[in-house]
Coordinates of N, CA, C and O in Angstrom, one line a residue:
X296 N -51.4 -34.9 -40.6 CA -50.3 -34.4 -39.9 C -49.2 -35.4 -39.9 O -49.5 -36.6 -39.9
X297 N -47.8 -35.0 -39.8 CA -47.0 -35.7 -40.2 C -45.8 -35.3 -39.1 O -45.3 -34.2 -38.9
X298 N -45.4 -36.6 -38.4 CA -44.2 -36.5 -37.1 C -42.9 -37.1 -37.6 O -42.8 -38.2 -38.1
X299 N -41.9 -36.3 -37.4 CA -40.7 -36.4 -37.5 C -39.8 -36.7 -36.5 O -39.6 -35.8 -35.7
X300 N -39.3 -37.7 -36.3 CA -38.5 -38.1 -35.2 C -37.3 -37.4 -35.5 O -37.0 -37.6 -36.7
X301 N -36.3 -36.5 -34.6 CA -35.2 -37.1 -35.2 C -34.2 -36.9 -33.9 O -34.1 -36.0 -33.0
X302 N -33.5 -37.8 -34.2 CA -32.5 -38.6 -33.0 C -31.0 -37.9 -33.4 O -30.7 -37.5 -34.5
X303 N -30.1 -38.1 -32.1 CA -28.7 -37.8 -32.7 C -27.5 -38.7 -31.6 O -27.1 -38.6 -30.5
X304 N -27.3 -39.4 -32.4 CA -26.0 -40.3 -31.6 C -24.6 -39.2 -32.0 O -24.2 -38.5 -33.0
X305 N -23.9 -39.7 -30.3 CA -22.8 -39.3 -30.9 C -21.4 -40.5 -30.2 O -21.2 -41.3 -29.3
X306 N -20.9 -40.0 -31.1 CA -19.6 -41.1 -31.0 C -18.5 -40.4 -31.6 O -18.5 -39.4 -32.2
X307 N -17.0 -41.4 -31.1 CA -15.4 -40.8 -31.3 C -15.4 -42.2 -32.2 O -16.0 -43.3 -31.9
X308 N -14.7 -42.0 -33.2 CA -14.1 -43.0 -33.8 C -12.9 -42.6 -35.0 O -12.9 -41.7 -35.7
X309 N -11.8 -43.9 -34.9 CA -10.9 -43.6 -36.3 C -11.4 -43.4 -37.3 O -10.7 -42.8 -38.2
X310 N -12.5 -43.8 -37.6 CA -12.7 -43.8 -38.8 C -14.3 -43.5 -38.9 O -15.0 -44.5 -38.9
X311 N -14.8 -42.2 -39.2 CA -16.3 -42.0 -39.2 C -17.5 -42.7 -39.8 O -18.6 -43.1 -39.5
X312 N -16.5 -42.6 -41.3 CA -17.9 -43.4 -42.2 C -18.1 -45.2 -41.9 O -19.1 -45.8 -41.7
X313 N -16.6 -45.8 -42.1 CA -16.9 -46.9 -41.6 C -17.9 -47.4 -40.2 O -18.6 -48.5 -40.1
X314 N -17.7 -46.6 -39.2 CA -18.9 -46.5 -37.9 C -19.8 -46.1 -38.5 O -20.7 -45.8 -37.7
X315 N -20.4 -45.7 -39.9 CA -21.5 -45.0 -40.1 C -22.6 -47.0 -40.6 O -23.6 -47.7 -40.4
X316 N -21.2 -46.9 -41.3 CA -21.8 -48.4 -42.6 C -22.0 -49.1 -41.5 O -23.1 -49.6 -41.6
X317 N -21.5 -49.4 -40.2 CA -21.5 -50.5 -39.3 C -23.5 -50.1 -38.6 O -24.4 -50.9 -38.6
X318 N -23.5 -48.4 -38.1 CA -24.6 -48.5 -37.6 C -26.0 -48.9 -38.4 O -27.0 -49.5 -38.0
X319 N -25.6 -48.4 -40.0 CA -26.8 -48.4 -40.6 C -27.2 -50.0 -41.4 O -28.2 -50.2 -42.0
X320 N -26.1 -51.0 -40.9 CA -26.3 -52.4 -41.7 C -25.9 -53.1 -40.8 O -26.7 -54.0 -40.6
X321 N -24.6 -53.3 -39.8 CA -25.2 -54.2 -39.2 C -25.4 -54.5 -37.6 O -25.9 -55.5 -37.0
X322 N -24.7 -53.2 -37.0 CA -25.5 -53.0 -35.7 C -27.3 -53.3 -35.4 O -28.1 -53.1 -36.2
X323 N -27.7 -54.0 -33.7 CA -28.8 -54.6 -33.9 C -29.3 -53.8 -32.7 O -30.4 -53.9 -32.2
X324 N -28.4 -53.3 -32.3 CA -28.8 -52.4 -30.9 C -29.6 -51.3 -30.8 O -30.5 -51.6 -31.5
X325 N -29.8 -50.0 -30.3 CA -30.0 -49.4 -30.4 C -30.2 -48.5 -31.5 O -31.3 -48.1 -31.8
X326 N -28.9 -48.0 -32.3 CA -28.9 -47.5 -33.8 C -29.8 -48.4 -34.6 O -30.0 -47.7 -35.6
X327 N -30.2 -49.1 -34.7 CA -30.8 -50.2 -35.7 C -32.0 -49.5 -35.6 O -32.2 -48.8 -36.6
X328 N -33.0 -49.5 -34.7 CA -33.8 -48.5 -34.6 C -34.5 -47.5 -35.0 O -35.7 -47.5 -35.3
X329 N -33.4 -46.3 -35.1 CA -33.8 -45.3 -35.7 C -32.6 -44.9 -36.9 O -32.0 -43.9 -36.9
X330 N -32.4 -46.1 -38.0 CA -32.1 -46.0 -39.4 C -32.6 -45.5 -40.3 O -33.8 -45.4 -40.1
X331 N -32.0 -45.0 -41.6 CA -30.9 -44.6 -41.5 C -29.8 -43.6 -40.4 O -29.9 -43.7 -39.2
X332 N -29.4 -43.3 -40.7 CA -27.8 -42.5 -39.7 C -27.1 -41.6 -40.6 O -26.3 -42.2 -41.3
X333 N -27.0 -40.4 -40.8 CA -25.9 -39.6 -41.3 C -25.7 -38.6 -40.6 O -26.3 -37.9 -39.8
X334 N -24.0 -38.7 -41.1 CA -23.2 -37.5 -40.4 C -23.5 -36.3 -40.6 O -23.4 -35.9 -41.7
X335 N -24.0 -35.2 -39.5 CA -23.8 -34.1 -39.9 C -22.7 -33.1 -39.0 O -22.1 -32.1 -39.4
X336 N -22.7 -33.7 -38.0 CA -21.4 -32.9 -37.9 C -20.3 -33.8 -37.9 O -20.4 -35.0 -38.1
X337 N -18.9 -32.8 -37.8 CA -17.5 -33.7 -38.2 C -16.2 -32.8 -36.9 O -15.7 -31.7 -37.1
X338 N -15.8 -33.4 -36.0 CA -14.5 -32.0 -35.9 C -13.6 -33.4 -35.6 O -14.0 -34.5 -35.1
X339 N -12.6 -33.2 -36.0 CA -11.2 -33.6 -36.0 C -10.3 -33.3 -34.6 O -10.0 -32.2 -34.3
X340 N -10.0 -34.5 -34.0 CA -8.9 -34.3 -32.8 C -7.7 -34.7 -32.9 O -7.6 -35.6 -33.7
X341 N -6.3 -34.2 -32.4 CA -5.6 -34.3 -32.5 C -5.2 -36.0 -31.5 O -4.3 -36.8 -31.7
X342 N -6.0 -36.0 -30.6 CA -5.6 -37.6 -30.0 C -7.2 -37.8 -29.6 O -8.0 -37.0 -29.3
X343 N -7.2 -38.9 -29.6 CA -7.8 -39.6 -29.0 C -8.6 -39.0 -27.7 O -9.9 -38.8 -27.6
X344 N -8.0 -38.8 -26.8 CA -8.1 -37.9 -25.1 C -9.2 -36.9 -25.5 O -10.3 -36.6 -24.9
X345 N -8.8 -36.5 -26.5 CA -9.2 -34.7 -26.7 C -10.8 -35.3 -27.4 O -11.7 -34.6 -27.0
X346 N -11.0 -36.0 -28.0 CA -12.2 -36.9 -28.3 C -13.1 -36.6 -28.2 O -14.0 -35.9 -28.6
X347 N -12.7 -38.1 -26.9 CA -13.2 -38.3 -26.2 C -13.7 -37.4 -25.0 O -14.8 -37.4 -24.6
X348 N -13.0 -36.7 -24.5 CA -13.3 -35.1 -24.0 C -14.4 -34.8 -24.5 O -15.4 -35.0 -23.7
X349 N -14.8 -34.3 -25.8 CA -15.7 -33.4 -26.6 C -16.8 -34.5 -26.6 O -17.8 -34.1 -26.2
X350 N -16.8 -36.0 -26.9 CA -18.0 -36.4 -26.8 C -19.0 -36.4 -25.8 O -20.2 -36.3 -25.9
X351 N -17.7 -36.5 -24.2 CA -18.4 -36.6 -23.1 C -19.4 -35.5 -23.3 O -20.6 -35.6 -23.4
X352 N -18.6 -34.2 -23.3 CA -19.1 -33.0 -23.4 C -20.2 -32.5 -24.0 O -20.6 -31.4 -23.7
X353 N -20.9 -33.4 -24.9 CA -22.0 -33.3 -25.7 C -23.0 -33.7 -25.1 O -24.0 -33.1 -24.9
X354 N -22.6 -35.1 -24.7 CA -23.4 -36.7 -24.6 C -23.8 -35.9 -22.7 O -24.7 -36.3 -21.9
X355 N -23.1 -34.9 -22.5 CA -23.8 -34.4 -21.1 C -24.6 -32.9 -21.1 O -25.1 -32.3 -20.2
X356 N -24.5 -32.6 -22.1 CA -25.9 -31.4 -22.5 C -26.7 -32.4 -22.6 O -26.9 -32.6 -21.4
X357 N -27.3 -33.2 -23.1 CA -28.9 -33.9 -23.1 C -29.6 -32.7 -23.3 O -30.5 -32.2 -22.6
X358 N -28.7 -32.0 -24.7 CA -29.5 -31.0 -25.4 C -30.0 -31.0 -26.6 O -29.0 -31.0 -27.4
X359 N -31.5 -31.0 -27.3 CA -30.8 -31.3 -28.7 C -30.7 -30.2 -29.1 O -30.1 -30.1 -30.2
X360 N -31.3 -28.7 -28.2 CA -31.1 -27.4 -29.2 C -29.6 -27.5 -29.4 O -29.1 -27.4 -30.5
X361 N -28.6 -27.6 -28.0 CA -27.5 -27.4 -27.8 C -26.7 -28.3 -28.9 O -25.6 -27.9 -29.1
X362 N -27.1 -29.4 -29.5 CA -26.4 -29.9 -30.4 C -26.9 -29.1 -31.9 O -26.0 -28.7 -32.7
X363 N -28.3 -29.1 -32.1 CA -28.8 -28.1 -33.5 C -28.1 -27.0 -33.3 O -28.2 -26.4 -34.4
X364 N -27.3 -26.1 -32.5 CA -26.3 -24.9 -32.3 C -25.3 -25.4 -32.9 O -24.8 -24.9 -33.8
X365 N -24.8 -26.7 -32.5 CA -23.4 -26.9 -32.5 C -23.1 -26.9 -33.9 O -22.3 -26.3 -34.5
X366 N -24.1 -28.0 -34.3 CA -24.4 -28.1 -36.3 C -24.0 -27.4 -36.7 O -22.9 -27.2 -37.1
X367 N -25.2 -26.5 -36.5 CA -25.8 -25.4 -37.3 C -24.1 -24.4 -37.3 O -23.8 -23.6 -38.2
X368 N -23.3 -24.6 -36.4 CA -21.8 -23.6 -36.1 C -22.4 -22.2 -35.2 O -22.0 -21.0 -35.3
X369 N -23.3 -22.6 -34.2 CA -23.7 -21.1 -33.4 C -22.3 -21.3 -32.1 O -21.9 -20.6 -31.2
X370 N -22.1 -22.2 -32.3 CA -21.3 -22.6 -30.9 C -20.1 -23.4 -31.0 O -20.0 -24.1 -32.0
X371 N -19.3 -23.3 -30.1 CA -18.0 -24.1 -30.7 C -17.9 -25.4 -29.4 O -18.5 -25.1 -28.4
X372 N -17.2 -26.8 -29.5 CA -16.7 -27.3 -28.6 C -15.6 -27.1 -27.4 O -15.5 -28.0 -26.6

């Protein structure tokens, strides 16, 4: 029998992939952990504010179906 963890950070940043290189080599914290890391989802804000908005908004479902919807496109932010 075979277990699959699977975890989902979420974060705002300028620049996605470089936060990606940073969690998977040389953050030591928490992401370190459960490496690799890839993006599967992506949405684009127009400022910063608006974000950070949407992250909060995630990071407070402490859902993971509610984020596998989000993915997946069953739901919008």
């Amino acid at each position: 029998m075979k277990f699959i963890l699977i975890n989902y950070y979420t974060g705002a940043a300028e620049n996605p992939d470089s936060r990606l290189i940073y969690h998977n080599t040389i953050e030591k914290d928490f992401t370190s952990r459960y490496r690799p890391w890839e993006i599967v989802y992506r949405k684009e804000y127009s400022t910063k504010y608006e974000a950070l908005l949407a992250e909060r908004k995630i990071m407070n479902w402490k859902s993971r179906i509610m984020i596998e919807k989000l993915i997946a496109g069953e739901i919008e932010i």
